[in-house]
Amino acid sequence: MTRAHGERFLVTGALGCIGAWTCRLLVEEDVPVVAYDLGTDPHRLRLIMTPEQLAGVTLVSGDVTDLEAFERTFTEHAITNVVHLAALQVPFCRENPALGARVNVAGTVNLFEAVKRHGGIGTIAYASSTAVYDPHGTIAPTTHYGVYKVANEGTAQIYWQDNGVASIGLRPYTVYGPGRDQGMTSTPTVAMQAAARGEPYRISFGGRTQFHYAPDVARAFIEAARADPQDAAVHNLGGPAHDMSELVAAIHAIAPDAEITYDDVQLPFPPELDGHFGPAQTPLEQGVAETIAHFRR
């Protein structure tokens, strides 16, 4: 998708991994970006952005569960495009399901409601997840987080049906790269950081999965936010599946002395999901090499 003149992006959950990369890519295009997050520590932005790039991001401290504050942000910053990534990850939702529902479900309802009231937004790009699936590939989530993501996909459908609010939900699988330091599938990235430090590490799962390099995921969300408004679509990010042994081999190719192992336990999702959305994906070996090089720097 091409960039439109006068774009001004709102990125919710901008202090997370994908949010930080989304901000960086937009700044590299000289697109104004408003980073909306309840957190106050931009350490992931600092990890991947220069001080000059970070100066191009407008940081707004805000809670997605506060609809009125959300609406003010849309108006005050003349938002034209939205990437909605704000969410609590699987472990946090397990620990506090009520808070997880407020942030992940009610927060997403607020996002769609704010877009409906504000107008002038083309297509909402929002994060769904592979967690909507069970191990057999059926939409039958096995976690609170997955249930919340199914609810959000339903919310998107109703806002299109009743109000004509267009959206594209994307379901990443195992996201890795600088900034990925929390969540159920974050340990491959933690292993790369350990390898860069010369420290041993054991990844918490194994089997086969689709690995998605964080900058590629951010590009896909930006492309979705620039798509022509058509419906309430949902896409798997797709791409080739890899065994965890291949990722460990890619780490060892860059850090031969690294003591990286893994638990040979398959994630509770299908090893590979059909479909594809977004630009071409970075080969696993290249993404791993770039991640370790970034951590070494």
Rosetta silent file (secondary structure, phi, psi, omega in degrees, C-alpha in Angstrom):
SEQUENCE: MTRAHGERFLVTGALGCIGAWTCRLLVEEDVPVVAYDLGTDPHRLRLIMTPEQLAGVTLVSGDVTDLEAFERTFTEHAITNVVHLAALQVPFCRENPALGARVNVAGTVNLFEAVKRHGGIGTIAYASSTAVYDPHGTIAPTTHYGVYKVANEGTAQIYWQDNGVASIGLRPYTVYGPGRDQGMTSTPTVAMQAAARGEPYRISFGGRTQFHYAPDVARAFIEAARADPQDAAVHNLGGPAHDMSELVAAIHAIAPDAEITYDDVQLPFPPELDGHFGPAQTPLEQGVAETIAHFRR
SCORE:     score description
SCORE:     0.000 S_00000001
   1 L     0.000  147.185 -178.528    0.000    0.000    0.000 S_00000001
   2 L   -94.178  152.962  178.204    1.181    3.533   -0.731 S_00000001
   3 L   -75.111  135.075  177.808    1.511    6.295    1.767 S_00000001
   4 L   -92.349  149.707  178.211   -1.182    8.961    1.587 S_00000001
   5 L   -65.983  137.001  176.196   -0.393   12.657    1.903 S_00000001
   6 L    80.610   18.525  177.746   -1.075   14.037    5.374 S_00000001
   7 L   -63.857  145.721  171.054   -1.033   10.746    7.258 S_00000001
   8 L  -145.212  108.993 -172.196   -0.894   10.869   11.047 S_00000001
   9 E   -89.126  139.836  165.099   -0.729    7.469   12.727 S_00000001
  10 E  -106.102  125.881  176.976   -1.972    6.478   16.164 S_00000001
  11 E  -118.135  111.007  175.691   -0.205    3.383   17.524 S_00000001
  12 E   -86.226  152.387 -174.740   -1.699    1.940   20.710 S_00000001
  13 L    64.366   33.917 -171.621    0.528   -0.276   22.803 S_00000001
  14 L   -71.551  -15.485  179.602    3.423    1.605   21.248 S_00000001
  15 L   -89.454    0.050  172.903    5.844    0.757   24.043 S_00000001
  16 L   -83.846  179.905 -175.423    5.615   -2.960   23.243 S_00000001
  17 H   -62.316  -58.286 -177.692    7.806   -4.770   20.740 S_00000001
  18 H   -65.398  -37.410  178.117    5.636   -4.555   17.618 S_00000001
  19 H   -60.907  -43.564  179.530    4.470   -1.071   18.600 S_00000001
  20 H   -62.160  -43.944  179.271    8.039    0.176   18.911 S_00000001
  21 H   -66.978  -35.548  176.830    8.970   -1.213   15.495 S_00000001
  22 H   -61.971  -44.670  177.777    5.820    0.297   13.976 S_00000001
  23 H   -60.604  -44.895 -177.784    6.825    3.700   15.335 S_00000001
  24 H   -61.660  -46.904 -177.717   10.364    3.342   14.020 S_00000001
  25 H   -63.387  -38.096  178.326    9.286    2.381   10.498 S_00000001
  26 H   -67.407  -41.846  177.923    6.824    5.275   10.334 S_00000001
  27 H   -62.087  -37.958  177.746    9.441    7.754   11.564 S_00000001
  28 H   -62.941  -24.109  175.611   11.810    6.456    8.889 S_00000001
  29 L   -91.077    1.309 -176.117    9.121    7.458    6.360 S_00000001
  30 L    63.986   31.223  176.127    8.779   10.884    8.020 S_00000001
  31 L   -93.196  126.711  176.107    5.185   10.047    8.961 S_00000001
  32 L   -60.422  135.322 -178.038    3.972   11.736   12.185 S_00000001
  33 E  -135.273  132.594  176.404    3.192    9.079   14.780 S_00000001
  34 E  -105.277  117.753 -178.417    1.394    9.335   18.116 S_00000001
  35 E   -95.431  111.156 -174.650    2.452    6.582   20.518 S_00000001
  36 E  -106.913  117.672 -176.317   -0.423    5.845   22.921 S_00000001
  37 E  -158.189  144.435  177.476    0.444    3.669   25.913 S_00000001
  38 L   -74.396  -24.338  179.048   -0.336    3.456   29.605 S_00000001
  39 L   -69.602  166.376 -178.186    3.315    2.672   30.315 S_00000001
  40 L  -124.895   -2.689 -176.677    5.891    5.370   30.925 S_00000001
  41 L  -106.681  106.159 -178.150    9.170    3.598   30.107 S_00000001
  42 L   -86.420   39.712 -173.354   10.096    3.838   26.405 S_00000001
  43 H   -65.262  -30.849  177.738   13.024    1.418   26.770 S_00000001
  44 H   -72.256  -35.919  173.646   12.002   -0.628   23.717 S_00000001
  45 H   -61.349  -43.549  179.889   11.794    2.541   21.621 S_00000001
  46 H   -66.224  -31.602 -178.892   15.265    3.484   22.832 S_00000001
  47 H   -63.080  -35.088 -172.401   16.516   -0.024   22.061 S_00000001
  48 H  -116.594   -1.874 -177.453   15.721    0.249   18.354 S_00000001
  49 L  -123.905  147.153  172.088   15.611    4.018   17.651 S_00000001
  50 L   -76.324  162.104  176.755   18.206    6.753   17.675 S_00000001
  51 H   -57.222  -34.576  178.943   17.531    9.829   19.823 S_00000001
  52 H   -67.475  -40.323  177.188   16.775   11.745   16.620 S_00000001
  53 H   -66.714  -42.350 -178.886   14.224    9.137   15.539 S_00000001
  54 H   -62.277  -30.718  178.000   12.651    9.050   18.988 S_00000001
  55 L   -65.281  -18.271  178.847   12.199   12.817   18.815 S_00000001
  56 L   -85.570    1.993 -179.428    9.838   12.198   15.880 S_00000001
  57 E  -107.306  129.091  174.131    7.405   10.260   18.081 S_00000001
  58 E   -91.407  112.819 -178.736    4.718   12.020   20.112 S_00000001
  59 E   -88.567  124.976  176.996    4.301   10.060   23.340 S_00000001
  60 E  -122.143  119.591  176.494    0.826   10.168   24.897 S_00000001
  61 E   -80.986  116.078 -176.499    0.242    8.427   28.218 S_00000001
  62 L  -156.036  155.833 -177.153   -3.232    6.957   27.984 S_00000001
  63 L  -109.155  124.086 -179.269   -5.420    4.047   29.010 S_00000001
  64 L   -66.815  -14.015  177.487   -7.388    2.216   26.303 S_00000001
  65 L   -83.393   -2.128  179.610  -10.120    1.553   28.876 S_00000001
  66 L  -105.234   94.702 -174.390  -10.799    5.326   29.051 S_00000001
  67 H   -61.689  -41.831 -176.754  -12.991    6.085   26.032 S_00000001
  68 H   -63.684  -42.326  177.888  -13.142    9.841   26.595 S_00000001
  69 H   -64.635  -38.936  176.705   -9.353   10.163   26.753 S_00000001
  70 H   -58.079  -49.199 -179.051   -9.109    8.008   23.655 S_00000001
  71 H   -60.565  -41.129  178.987  -11.488   10.293   21.783 S_00000001
  72 H   -60.847  -38.202  179.984   -9.553   13.399   22.792 S_00000001
  73 H   -63.432  -42.625  177.948   -6.371   11.892   21.394 S_00000001
  74 H   -58.547  -45.532 -175.595   -8.019   11.308   18.018 S_00000001
  75 H   -73.553  -48.076 -174.981   -9.253   14.892   17.865 S_00000001
  76 H   -64.847  -28.858 -175.926   -6.260   16.713   19.326 S_00000001
  77 L  -109.591    8.647  175.566   -3.775   14.944   17.041 S_00000001
  78 L    49.457   54.005 -175.199   -5.898   14.782   13.870 S_00000001
  79 L   -68.032  138.157  177.470   -5.402   11.013   13.527 S_00000001
  80 L  -117.376  -24.029 -176.883   -5.846    9.499   10.059 S_00000001
  81 E  -138.179  146.894 -175.419   -4.572    5.914   10.513 S_00000001
  82 E  -131.411  130.728  167.586   -4.708    3.481   13.428 S_00000001
  83 E  -119.519  113.476 -173.679   -2.589    0.490   14.449 S_00000001
  84 E  -103.757  107.963 -176.996   -4.110   -1.057   17.590 S_00000001
  85 L  -122.029   -6.378 -176.017   -1.655   -3.247   19.499 S_00000001
  86 L   -61.322  124.913  179.957   -2.473   -2.466   23.147 S_00000001
  87 L  -170.825  155.315  168.052   -3.022   -5.721   25.054 S_00000001
  88 L   -93.074  137.717 -175.622   -1.931   -7.750   28.042 S_00000001
  89 L   -76.978  173.996 -174.166   -0.053  -10.908   27.047 S_00000001
  90 H   -50.734  -51.951 -176.913   -0.969  -14.527   27.872 S_00000001
  91 H   -61.643  -36.973 -179.038    0.777  -14.756   31.283 S_00000001
  92 H   -70.483  -37.178  177.570   -0.742  -11.483   32.516 S_00000001
  93 H   -67.905  -33.866  177.370   -4.227  -12.496   31.381 S_00000001
  94 H   -66.645  -39.785 -178.290   -3.828  -15.806   33.172 S_00000001
  95 H   -72.884  -34.330 -176.265   -2.832  -14.035   36.389 S_00000001
  96 L  -142.157   78.905 -176.086   -5.595  -11.413   36.223 S_00000001
  97 H   -59.212  -35.724 -178.242   -8.384  -12.382   33.805 S_00000001
  98 H   -65.818  -44.519  177.185  -10.620   -9.451   34.775 S_00000001
  99 H   -65.772  -40.147  177.240   -7.934   -6.884   34.019 S_00000001
 100 H   -57.843  -41.201  178.830   -7.050   -8.767   30.838 S_00000001
 101 H   -66.889  -39.617  179.795  -10.671   -8.518   29.692 S_00000001
 102 H   -63.243  -44.353 -178.059  -10.833   -4.795   30.454 S_00000001
 103 H   -75.151  -51.455 -171.051   -7.684   -4.039   28.493 S_00000001
 104 H   -76.794  -37.915 -176.512   -7.928   -6.563   25.661 S_00000001
 105 H   -97.072  -59.076 -179.507  -11.680   -6.643   25.063 S_00000001
 106 H   -62.677  -36.789  177.774  -13.159   -3.409   26.452 S_00000001
 107 H   -62.022  -37.954  178.750  -10.097   -1.489   25.242 S_00000001
 108 H   -71.445  -38.356  174.162  -10.642   -2.772   21.710 S_00000001
 109 H   -58.596  -44.071  178.829  -14.344   -1.877   21.853 S_00000001
 110 H   -60.690  -39.800  178.892  -13.293    1.637   22.886 S_00000001
 111 H   -60.209  -48.996 -179.499  -10.897    1.827   19.958 S_00000001
 112 H   -65.415  -38.269  179.254  -13.626    0.942   17.455 S_00000001
 113 H   -66.157  -41.845  178.752  -16.105    3.266   19.141 S_00000001
 114 H   -63.067  -40.500  177.537  -13.629    6.153   19.064 S_00000001
 115 H   -64.455  -41.511  178.989  -12.969    5.551   15.365 S_00000001
 116 H   -60.807  -45.150 -176.984  -16.708    5.451   14.673 S_00000001
 117 H   -72.732  -37.161 -176.259  -17.286    8.744   16.477 S_00000001
 118 H   -72.199  -44.439 -175.551  -14.171   10.476   15.113 S_00000001
 119 L    72.557  171.452  175.575  -14.606    9.512   11.457 S_00000001
 120 L    79.412    3.249  177.586  -11.963   10.052    8.825 S_00000001
 121 L   -99.511  134.973  179.996  -10.133    6.770    9.527 S_00000001
 122 L   -76.452  -83.666 -177.026   -9.802    4.346    6.647 S_00000001
 123 E  -123.527  125.619  173.748   -9.031    0.836    7.929 S_00000001
 124 E   -74.583  128.345  169.455   -8.207   -0.074   11.527 S_00000001
 125 E  -100.813  122.773 -178.143   -5.263   -2.459   11.743 S_00000001
 126 E  -134.394  156.160 -177.102   -5.463   -4.463   14.955 S_00000001
 127 E   -90.261  115.167  162.504   -3.615   -7.392   16.501 S_00000001
 128 L   -96.051 -150.839 -173.702   -5.386  -10.691   16.816 S_00000001
 129 L  -166.269  154.789  170.227   -3.310  -13.798   17.520 S_00000001
 130 H   -60.060  -20.141 -178.078   -2.587  -17.423   16.741 S_00000001
 131 H   -65.598   -6.357  174.596   -3.986  -18.005   20.237 S_00000001
 132 H   -71.835  -15.410 -175.612   -7.499  -18.043   18.744 S_00000001
 133 E   -96.926  155.446  165.562   -6.716  -21.605   17.552 S_00000001
 134 L   -95.087  178.892 -177.049   -6.547  -24.940   19.329 S_00000001
 135 L   -61.221  -17.061 -177.613   -3.841  -27.471   18.370 S_00000001
 136 L   -96.428    2.100  178.562   -6.036  -28.800   15.551 S_00000001
 137 L    87.475   12.799  176.807   -6.514  -25.469   13.809 S_00000001
 138 L   -93.407  144.697  174.486  -10.069  -24.873   15.019 S_00000001
 139 E   -70.854   90.631 -177.762  -11.131  -21.507   16.417 S_00000001
 140 L  -156.213   77.117 -172.040  -11.334  -22.823   19.975 S_00000001
 141 L   -62.288  150.433 -178.302   -8.878  -20.923   22.189 S_00000001
 142 L  -110.738    8.416  178.025   -7.262  -22.591   25.169 S_00000001
 143 L  -136.395  158.971  172.237   -6.347  -19.399   27.093 S_00000001
 144 H   -55.701  -44.479 -178.816   -8.155  -16.307   28.360 S_00000001
 145 H   -55.639  -45.377  178.808   -5.977  -14.294   25.974 S_00000001
 146 H   -63.773  -39.682  176.715   -7.190  -16.345   23.010 S_00000001
 147 H   -60.625  -43.040  179.721  -10.810  -15.938   24.088 S_00000001
 148 H   -62.485  -38.940 -179.433  -10.315  -12.172   24.240 S_00000001
 149 H   -68.328  -36.778  174.370   -8.844  -12.150   20.722 S_00000001
 150 H   -62.206  -42.194  178.095  -11.837  -14.082   19.362 S_00000001
 151 H   -60.125  -40.291 -179.059  -14.088  -11.502   21.008 S_00000001
 152 H   -66.491  -37.731  176.305  -12.137   -8.707   19.318 S_00000001
 153 H   -63.444  -37.580  176.166  -12.541  -10.323   15.901 S_00000001
 154 H   -67.916  -40.257  176.111  -16.275  -10.464   16.588 S_00000001
 155 H   -57.623  -44.883  179.697  -16.304   -6.823   17.684 S_00000001
 156 H   -60.453  -41.571  179.506  -14.637   -5.864   14.404 S_00000001
 157 H   -62.242  -42.600 -177.235  -17.270   -7.765   12.418 S_00000001
 158 H   -69.528  -39.594  178.289  -20.154   -6.029   14.213 S_00000001
 159 H   -66.256  -30.190  173.247  -18.664   -2.545   13.796 S_00000001
 160 H   -71.922  -46.240 -177.562  -18.346   -3.218   10.066 S_00000001
 161 H   -62.151  -44.817 -172.609  -21.857   -4.673    9.863 S_00000001
 162 H   -93.283  -28.874 -171.051  -23.564   -1.941   11.888 S_00000001
 163 H  -127.900   -3.468  179.627  -21.390    1.128   11.363 S_00000001
 164 L    70.314   23.886  177.002  -19.229    0.550    8.284 S_00000001
 165 L   -85.580  112.781 -176.011  -15.987    0.714   10.303 S_00000001
 166 E   -83.312  151.237 -179.098  -13.455   -1.241    8.238 S_00000001
 167 E  -157.019  159.326  170.819  -10.659   -3.257    9.811 S_00000001
 168 E  -133.655  117.992  174.281   -7.971   -5.845    9.232 S_00000001
 169 E   -96.457  135.072  179.419   -6.980   -8.136   12.097 S_00000001
 170 E  -115.731  138.488 -179.394   -3.615   -9.870   11.829 S_00000001
 171 E  -111.889   89.389  173.423   -2.668  -13.067   13.644 S_00000001
 172 L   -68.106  161.422  175.363    1.087  -13.264   14.194 S_00000001
 173 L  -106.972 -107.153 -178.276    2.589  -16.509   15.453 S_00000001
 174 E   -96.782  101.591 -179.365    6.030  -16.471   17.134 S_00000001
 175 E   -84.964  135.399  177.970    7.360  -12.920   16.894 S_00000001
 176 E  -137.947  162.718  179.243   11.082  -12.443   17.503 S_00000001
 177 L   132.595  170.434  179.995   13.588   -9.617   17.299 S_00000001
 178 L   -54.079  131.382 -178.663   14.916   -6.741   19.423 S_00000001
 179 L   101.006  -14.263 -179.943   12.281   -5.625   21.912 S_00000001
 180 L   -87.742   92.224 -173.380   10.519   -8.992   22.228 S_00000001
 181 L  -127.522    8.934  176.098   11.084   -9.612   25.915 S_00000001
 182 L  -149.769  159.900 -179.629    7.711  -10.701   27.313 S_00000001
 183 L   108.097  166.377 -173.043    4.867  -13.035   26.447 S_00000001
 184 L   -59.150  -34.681 -174.964    4.365  -16.758   25.896 S_00000001
 185 L  -113.786   30.089 -177.378    6.634  -17.002   22.836 S_00000001
 186 L   -86.022  -14.434 -170.584    9.318  -14.471   23.772 S_00000001
 187 H   -67.010  -26.778  172.750   12.001  -16.951   24.853 S_00000001
 188 H   -58.934  -39.441  178.017   13.587  -17.455   21.380 S_00000001
 189 H   -68.831  -39.337  177.271   14.479  -13.742   21.414 S_00000001
 190 H   -61.298  -35.143  176.940   15.741  -13.981   24.995 S_00000001
 191 H   -64.662  -39.540  177.847   17.958  -16.833   23.791 S_00000001
 192 H   -64.536  -38.911  177.583   19.413  -14.601   21.063 S_00000001
 193 H   -66.345  -41.105  177.301   20.166  -11.933   23.643 S_00000001
 194 H   -62.325  -42.045  178.942   21.827  -14.532   25.879 S_00000001
 195 H   -61.567  -39.418  178.853   23.930  -15.747   22.941 S_00000001
 196 H   -63.741  -29.511  179.680   25.025  -12.166   22.261 S_00000001
 197 H   -89.654   -7.962 -176.150   26.182  -11.951   25.894 S_00000001
 198 L    77.368   26.630 -177.956   27.861  -15.347   25.842 S_00000001
 199 L  -109.481  147.931  176.643   25.410  -16.727   28.400 S_00000001
 200 L   -73.331  154.904  178.183   23.593  -20.115   28.339 S_00000001
 201 E  -159.994  145.291  177.155   19.822  -20.191   27.896 S_00000001
 202 E  -117.334  118.369  179.743   17.049  -22.771   27.504 S_00000001
 203 E   -71.060  142.947 -168.283   14.079  -21.847   25.290 S_00000001
 204 L   -81.816   -2.570  179.578   10.752  -22.756   26.907 S_00000001
 205 L  -152.691  173.230 -179.819    9.229  -24.640   23.951 S_00000001
 206 E  -144.840 -140.339 -178.626   10.122  -26.497   20.765 S_00000001
 207 L    70.612 -156.899 -178.922    8.406  -28.220   17.868 S_00000001
 208 E  -108.659  145.452  179.759    7.484  -26.358   14.700 S_00000001
 209 E  -157.634  162.829  172.184    6.207  -22.797   14.459 S_00000001
 210 L   -94.483  115.716  178.969    6.076  -19.863   12.079 S_00000001
 211 E   -89.461  131.948  179.828    8.670  -17.314   13.172 S_00000001
 212 E  -121.516  119.676  179.696    7.903  -13.680   12.352 S_00000001
 213 E   -70.512  129.031 -171.164   10.653  -11.053   12.499 S_00000001
 214 H   -52.104  -44.364  177.843    9.338   -8.042   14.427 S_00000001
 215 H   -60.602  -34.681  177.471   10.092   -5.403   11.731 S_00000001
 216 H   -65.287  -40.368  179.058    8.210   -7.545    9.191 S_00000001
 217 H   -63.503  -43.336  178.594    5.201   -7.737   11.517 S_00000001
 218 H   -61.060  -41.867  178.149    5.248   -3.961   11.959 S_00000001
 219 H   -60.893  -39.451  179.692    5.349   -3.484    8.178 S_00000001
 220 H   -63.528  -40.940  179.383    2.324   -5.759    7.819 S_00000001
 221 H   -67.227  -39.393  177.527    0.329   -3.702   10.336 S_00000001
 222 H   -63.786  -42.467  178.055    1.264   -0.455    8.585 S_00000001
 223 H   -61.809  -40.778  178.662    0.200   -1.945    5.248 S_00000001
 224 H   -63.479  -40.337 -179.422   -3.099   -3.051    6.778 S_00000001
 225 H   -68.478  -17.937  178.361   -3.739    0.441    8.170 S_00000001
 226 L   -99.238    0.139 -177.323   -3.237    1.842    4.664 S_00000001
 227 L   -70.118  151.161  175.899   -5.525   -0.669    2.942 S_00000001
 228 L   -62.945  135.682  179.477   -8.668    0.504    1.186 S_00000001
 229 L   -64.702  120.008 -176.921  -11.703    0.176    3.505 S_00000001
 230 L  -131.737  -44.949 -175.207  -13.562   -2.945    2.380 S_00000001
 231 L  -165.922 -157.473  174.825  -14.767   -5.131    5.238 S_00000001
 232 E  -115.830   81.105 -175.213  -13.695   -6.654    8.559 S_00000001
 233 E   -87.929  155.465  173.700  -11.010   -9.051    7.379 S_00000001
 234 E  -135.794  134.158 -177.487   -8.771  -11.283    9.476 S_00000001
 235 E  -133.081  140.777  163.438   -5.534  -12.825    8.201 S_00000001
 236 E   -74.682  145.126  176.065   -2.882  -15.183    9.488 S_00000001
 237 L   -69.609  -29.587  174.080    0.566  -13.732    8.837 S_00000001
 238 E    69.611 -154.912 -178.088    1.572  -17.105    7.440 S_00000001
 239 L    99.861  171.728 -177.825    4.993  -17.869    6.026 S_00000001
 240 L   -67.912  146.056  175.184    7.231  -20.934    6.232 S_00000001
 241 L   -92.598  148.662  179.535    7.287  -23.048    9.388 S_00000001
 242 E  -133.266  145.572  170.922   10.561  -23.962   11.074 S_00000001
 243 E   -75.875  149.744  179.935   11.552  -26.476   13.707 S_00000001
 244 H   -58.748  -29.192  177.775   13.074  -24.986   16.842 S_00000001
 245 H   -61.699  -30.900  177.531   16.270  -26.856   16.001 S_00000001
 246 H   -69.639  -38.776  176.922   16.577  -24.633   12.910 S_00000001
 247 H   -65.891  -43.296  178.523   16.350  -21.483   14.992 S_00000001
 248 H   -62.898  -39.408  177.077   18.959  -22.795   17.430 S_00000001
 249 H   -62.582  -37.735  177.566   21.204  -23.692   14.479 S_00000001
 250 H   -65.044  -36.938  175.837   20.796  -20.124   13.174 S_00000001
 251 H   -65.348  -45.427 -178.493   21.878  -18.803   16.582 S_00000001
 252 H   -65.882  -27.355  177.845   24.896  -21.143   16.645 S_00000001
 253 H   -64.930  -29.459 -179.654   25.890  -20.003   13.141 S_00000001
 254 H   -96.317  -34.094 -178.884   26.383  -16.494   14.545 S_00000001
 255 L  -129.162   78.828 -171.847   27.461  -17.436   18.076 S_00000001
 256 L   -58.236  -28.146 -176.996   29.118  -20.876   17.772 S_00000001
 257 L   -91.261    1.656 -177.405   29.996  -21.104   21.457 S_00000001
 258 L   -68.785  135.949  177.414   26.514  -20.233   22.688 S_00000001
 259 L   -97.239   80.978 -177.878   24.902  -22.840   24.946 S_00000001
 260 E  -111.383  122.063  177.713   21.347  -22.583   23.655 S_00000001
 261 E  -127.370  179.610  179.888   18.956  -25.477   24.220 S_00000001
 262 E  -153.668  154.195  172.616   15.176  -25.875   24.236 S_00000001
 263 L   -80.648  123.266 -175.261   12.335  -27.859   25.752 S_00000001
 264 L   -81.998   65.161 -179.154   11.004  -30.087   22.979 S_00000001
 265 L  -122.797  122.230 -179.009    7.372  -29.211   23.712 S_00000001
 266 E   -70.285  139.364  173.393    5.054  -28.098   20.907 S_00000001
 267 L   -61.834  154.462 -176.789    3.061  -24.913   21.432 S_00000001
 268 L   -80.072   41.878  178.289   -0.705  -25.529   21.845 S_00000001
 269 L  -136.265  165.532  177.350   -1.395  -24.255   18.324 S_00000001
 270 L   -60.415  146.958  179.227   -1.055  -25.815   14.857 S_00000001
 271 L   -62.094  -25.922 -177.820    2.570  -26.070   13.676 S_00000001
 272 L  -150.521  139.162 -179.268    1.692  -24.058   10.573 S_00000001
 273 L  -117.763  138.425  179.966   -1.219  -21.804    9.595 S_00000001
 274 L   -70.940  164.515  175.001   -2.419  -21.111    6.090 S_00000001
 275 L    99.095  166.268  177.301   -2.653  -17.662    4.597 S_00000001
 276 E  -160.573  142.087  173.987   -0.328  -14.724    4.193 S_00000001
 277 L  -145.064  141.051  174.264   -0.539  -10.978    4.617 S_00000001
 278 L   100.480 -177.026 -177.291    1.995   -8.242    4.167 S_00000001
 279 L   -70.952  174.701  178.364    5.346   -7.835    2.438 S_00000001
 280 L   -58.409  141.852 -176.187    7.900  -10.571    1.918 S_00000001
 281 L   -91.055  145.844  179.158    9.212  -11.982    5.165 S_00000001
 282 L   -68.269  131.545  176.591   12.850  -11.889    6.215 S_00000001
 283 L   -56.354  145.914 -174.906   14.501  -15.338    6.062 S_00000001
 284 H   -55.401  -46.038 -177.137   14.967  -16.836    9.534 S_00000001
 285 H   -61.065  -39.441  179.199   18.762  -16.962    9.330 S_00000001
 286 H   -68.352  -44.380 -179.676   18.948  -13.286    8.373 S_00000001
 287 H   -62.707  -41.187  178.409   16.524  -12.182   11.090 S_00000001
 288 H   -64.437  -44.469 -179.940   18.407  -14.126   13.763 S_00000001
 289 H   -61.597  -43.094  179.987   21.746  -12.699   12.596 S_00000001
 290 H   -66.582  -36.968 -179.846   20.397   -9.142   12.621 S_00000001
 291 H   -65.808  -47.482 -179.723   18.873   -9.616   16.081 S_00000001
 292 H   -64.045  -41.150  177.953   22.084  -10.940   17.636 S_00000001
 293 H   -61.037  -39.893  179.146   24.104   -8.184   15.937 S_00000001
 294 H   -63.177  -45.866  179.842   21.697   -5.596   17.356 S_00000001
 295 H   -64.243  -37.389  178.553   22.056   -6.992   20.878 S_00000001
 296 H   -64.997  -35.797  177.511   25.836   -7.049   20.558 S_00000001
 297 L   -66.824    0.000    0.000   25.830   -3.388   19.604 S_00000001
